[in-house]
C-alpha positions as MATLAB code, in Angstrom:
seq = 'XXXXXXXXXXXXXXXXXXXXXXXXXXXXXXXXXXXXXXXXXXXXXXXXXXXXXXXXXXXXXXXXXXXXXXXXXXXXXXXXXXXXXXXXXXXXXXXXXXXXXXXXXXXXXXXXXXXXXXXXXXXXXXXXXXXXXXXXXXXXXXXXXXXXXXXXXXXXXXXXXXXXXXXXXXXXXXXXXXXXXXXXXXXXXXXXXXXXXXXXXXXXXXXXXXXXXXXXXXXXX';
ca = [
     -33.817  -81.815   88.676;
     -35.831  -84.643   87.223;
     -36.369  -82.887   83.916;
     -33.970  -80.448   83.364;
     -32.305  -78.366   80.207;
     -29.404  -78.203   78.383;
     -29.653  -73.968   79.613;
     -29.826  -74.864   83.546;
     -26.813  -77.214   83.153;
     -24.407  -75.025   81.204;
     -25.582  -71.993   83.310;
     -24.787  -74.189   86.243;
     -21.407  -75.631   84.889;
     -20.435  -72.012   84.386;
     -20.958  -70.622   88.012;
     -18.894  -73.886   88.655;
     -15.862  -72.881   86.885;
     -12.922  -72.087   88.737;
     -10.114  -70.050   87.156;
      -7.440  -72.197   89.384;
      -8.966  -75.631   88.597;
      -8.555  -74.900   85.522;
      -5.015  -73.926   85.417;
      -4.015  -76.704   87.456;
      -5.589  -79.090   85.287;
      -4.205  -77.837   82.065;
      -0.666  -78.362   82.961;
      -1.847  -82.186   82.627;
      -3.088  -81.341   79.215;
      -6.790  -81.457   80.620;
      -9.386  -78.690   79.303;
     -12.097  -78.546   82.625;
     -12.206  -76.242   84.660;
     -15.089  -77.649   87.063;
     -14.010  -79.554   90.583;
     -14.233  -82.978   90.156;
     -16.508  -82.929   93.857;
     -18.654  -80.779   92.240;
     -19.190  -82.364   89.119;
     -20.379  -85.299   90.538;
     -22.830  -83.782   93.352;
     -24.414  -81.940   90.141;
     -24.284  -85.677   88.670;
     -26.328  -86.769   91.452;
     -28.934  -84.116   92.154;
     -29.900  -84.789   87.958;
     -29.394  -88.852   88.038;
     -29.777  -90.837   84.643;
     -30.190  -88.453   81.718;
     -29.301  -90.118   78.630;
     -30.699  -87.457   76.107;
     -29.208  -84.766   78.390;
     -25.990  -86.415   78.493;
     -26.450  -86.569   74.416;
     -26.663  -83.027   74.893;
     -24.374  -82.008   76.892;
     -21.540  -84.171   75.073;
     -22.619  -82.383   71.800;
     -21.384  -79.236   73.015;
     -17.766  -80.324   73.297;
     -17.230  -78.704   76.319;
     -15.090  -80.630   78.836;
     -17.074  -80.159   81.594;
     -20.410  -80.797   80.354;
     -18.671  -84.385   78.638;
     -17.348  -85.204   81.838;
     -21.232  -84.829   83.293;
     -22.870  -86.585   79.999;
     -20.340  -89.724   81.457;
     -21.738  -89.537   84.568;
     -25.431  -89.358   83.865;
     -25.775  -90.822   80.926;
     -27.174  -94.674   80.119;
     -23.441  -96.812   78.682;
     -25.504  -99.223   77.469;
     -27.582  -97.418   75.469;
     -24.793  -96.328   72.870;
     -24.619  -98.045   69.442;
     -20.813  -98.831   69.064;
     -20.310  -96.560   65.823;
     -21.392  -93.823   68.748;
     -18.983  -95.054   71.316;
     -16.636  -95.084   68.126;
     -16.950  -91.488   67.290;
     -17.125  -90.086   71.024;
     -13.541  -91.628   71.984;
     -11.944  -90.126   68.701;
     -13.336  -86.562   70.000;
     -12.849  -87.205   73.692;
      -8.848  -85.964   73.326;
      -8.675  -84.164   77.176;
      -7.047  -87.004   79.218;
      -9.816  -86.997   82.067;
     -12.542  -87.140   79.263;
     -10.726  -89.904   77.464;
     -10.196  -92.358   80.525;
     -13.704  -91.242   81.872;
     -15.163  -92.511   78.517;
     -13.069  -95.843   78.670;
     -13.674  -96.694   82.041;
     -17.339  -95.677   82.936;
     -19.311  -95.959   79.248;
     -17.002  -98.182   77.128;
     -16.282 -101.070   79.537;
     -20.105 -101.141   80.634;
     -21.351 -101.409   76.886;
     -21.837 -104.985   74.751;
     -19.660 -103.619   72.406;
     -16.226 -103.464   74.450;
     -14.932 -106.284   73.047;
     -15.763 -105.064   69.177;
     -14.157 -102.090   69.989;
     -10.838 -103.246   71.868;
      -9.998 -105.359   68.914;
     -11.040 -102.219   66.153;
      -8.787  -99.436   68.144;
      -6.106 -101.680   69.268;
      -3.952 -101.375   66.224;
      -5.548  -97.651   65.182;
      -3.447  -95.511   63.409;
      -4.487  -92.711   65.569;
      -2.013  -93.401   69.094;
      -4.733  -91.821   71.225;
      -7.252  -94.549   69.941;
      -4.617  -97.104   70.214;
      -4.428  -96.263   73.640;
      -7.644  -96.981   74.355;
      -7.426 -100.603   72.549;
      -4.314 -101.107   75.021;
      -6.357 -100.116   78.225;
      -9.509 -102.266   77.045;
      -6.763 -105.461   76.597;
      -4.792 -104.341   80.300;
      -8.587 -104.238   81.578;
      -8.586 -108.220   80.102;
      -5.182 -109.223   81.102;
      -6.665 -108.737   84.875;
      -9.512 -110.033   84.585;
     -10.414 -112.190   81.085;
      -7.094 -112.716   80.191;
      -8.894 -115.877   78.396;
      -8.165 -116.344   74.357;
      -5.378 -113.141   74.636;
      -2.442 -114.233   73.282;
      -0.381 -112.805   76.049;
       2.989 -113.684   74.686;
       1.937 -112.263   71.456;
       1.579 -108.964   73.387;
       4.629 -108.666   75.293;
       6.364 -108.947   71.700;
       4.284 -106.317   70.516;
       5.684 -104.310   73.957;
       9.004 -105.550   73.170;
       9.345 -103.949   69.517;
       6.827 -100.908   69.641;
       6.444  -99.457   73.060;
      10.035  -97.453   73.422;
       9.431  -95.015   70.324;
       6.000  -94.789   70.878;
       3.462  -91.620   71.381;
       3.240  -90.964   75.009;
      -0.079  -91.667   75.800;
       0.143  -95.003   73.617;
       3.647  -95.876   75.571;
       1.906  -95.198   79.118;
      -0.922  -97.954   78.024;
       1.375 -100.133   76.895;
       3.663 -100.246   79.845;
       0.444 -100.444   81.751;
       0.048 -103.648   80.065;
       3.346 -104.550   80.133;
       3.396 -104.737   83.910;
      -0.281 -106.140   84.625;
       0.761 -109.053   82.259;
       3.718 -109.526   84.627;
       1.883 -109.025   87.778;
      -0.936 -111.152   86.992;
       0.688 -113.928   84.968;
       3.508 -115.180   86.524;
       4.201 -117.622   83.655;
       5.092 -114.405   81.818;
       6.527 -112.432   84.616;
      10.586 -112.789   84.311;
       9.823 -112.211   80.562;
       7.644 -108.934   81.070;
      10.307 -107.687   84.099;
      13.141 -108.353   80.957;
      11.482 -106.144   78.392;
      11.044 -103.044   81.373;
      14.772 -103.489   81.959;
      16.042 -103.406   78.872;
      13.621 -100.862   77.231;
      13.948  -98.515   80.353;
      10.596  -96.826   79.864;
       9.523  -94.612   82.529;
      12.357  -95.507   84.768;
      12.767  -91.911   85.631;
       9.424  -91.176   85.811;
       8.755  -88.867   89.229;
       7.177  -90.727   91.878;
       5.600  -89.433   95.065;
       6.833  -90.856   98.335;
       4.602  -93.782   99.045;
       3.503  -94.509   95.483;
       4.656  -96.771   93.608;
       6.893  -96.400   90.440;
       4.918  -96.840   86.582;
       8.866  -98.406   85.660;
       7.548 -101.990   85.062;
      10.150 -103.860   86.848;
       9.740 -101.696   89.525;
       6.209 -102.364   89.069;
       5.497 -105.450   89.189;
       8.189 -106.504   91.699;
       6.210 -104.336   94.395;
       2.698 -105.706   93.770;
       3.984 -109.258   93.810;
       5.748 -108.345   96.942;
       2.818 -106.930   98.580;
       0.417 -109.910   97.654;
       2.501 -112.484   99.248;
];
């Protein structure tokens, strides 16, 4: 499939959909109805694309965006691009696809963390939280990471809930990875009681922060 069309790929995203993937996935608020396995072995078979994955983004489709991530070039978006794909990418899957496998690959990551970060949109906020959690872990140099557990502290209880879920994400990495700042994040979790009720599989662990972070210090010694 070196050089293939727009056509062949929708045709074959459309013998792809399955009526129960579909259904399952949109009681999580997602809009594909394509197996994730199959997805990417179509991803595979057509490698690097980038003016197919143009393509198939443009159609809106969930499916065909969650492809155009997977075969297109993330460095070769301009960062007004990247811009105007995560304000349309509103399915969860196509959102944190977008974040993790384009945005945090291009040179303009950093531009971008600091432009959605305080959005007025909370699904672009969101994304400014994840790109900051993402530097917490591993570039936690410059952030002002006291700064940001007071942001936790006063915003994150009445928040939307896909801008609370980043920010307790954040909350808890800060606490897990900093331990200069962990009895501090574990006190916010307590007393803001986000998530603490949140169902949990056996075996996983708990998104409640204290929770949280108590386990993955535990289990790293």
């Amino acid at each position: 499939m070196a050089t293939t069309t727009l056509t062949e790929v929708t045709a074959e995203l459309g013998v792809l959909e399955d009526p129960k993937v579909r259904e399952v996935n949109a009681r999580h608020g997602d809009a594909h109805g394509v197996h994730l396995g199959a997805l990417r072995a179509l991803a595979k078979r057509l490698k690097t694309q980038h003016d197919l994955a143009r393509q198939l983004w443009a159609t809106g489709d969930a499916s065909a965006r969650l492809l155009a991530i997977l075969i297109c070039r993330p460095r070769a978006f301009e960062r007004d691009e990247l811009d105007v794909m995560l304000r349309e990418a509103r399915a969860p899957k196509v959102h944190d696809w977008l974040l993790n496998y384009v945005v945090k690959k291009s040179p303009h990551s950093e531009e971008l963390r600091l432009a959605w970060f305080a959005d007025p949109d909370p699904v672009v906020a969101s994304a400014g939280w994840a790109l900051t959690t993402d530097r917490v872990t591993k570039k936690p140099e410059s952030l002002d990471l006291a700064g940001l557990l007071t942001v936790i502290e006063t915003g994150m209880r009445d928040a939307p809930d896909r801008l609370q879920w980043a920010m307790n994400h954040c909350l808890a990495q800060i606490g897990i990875a900093h331990a200069e700042h962990r009895a501090r994040a574990i006190d916010i979790g307590e007393r803001l009681q986000v998530l603490k009720d949140y169902p949990t599989s056996p075996g996983c662990t708990s998104p409640f922060a204290p929770t949280w972070i108590s386990e993955m210090v535990r289990r790293a010694g």
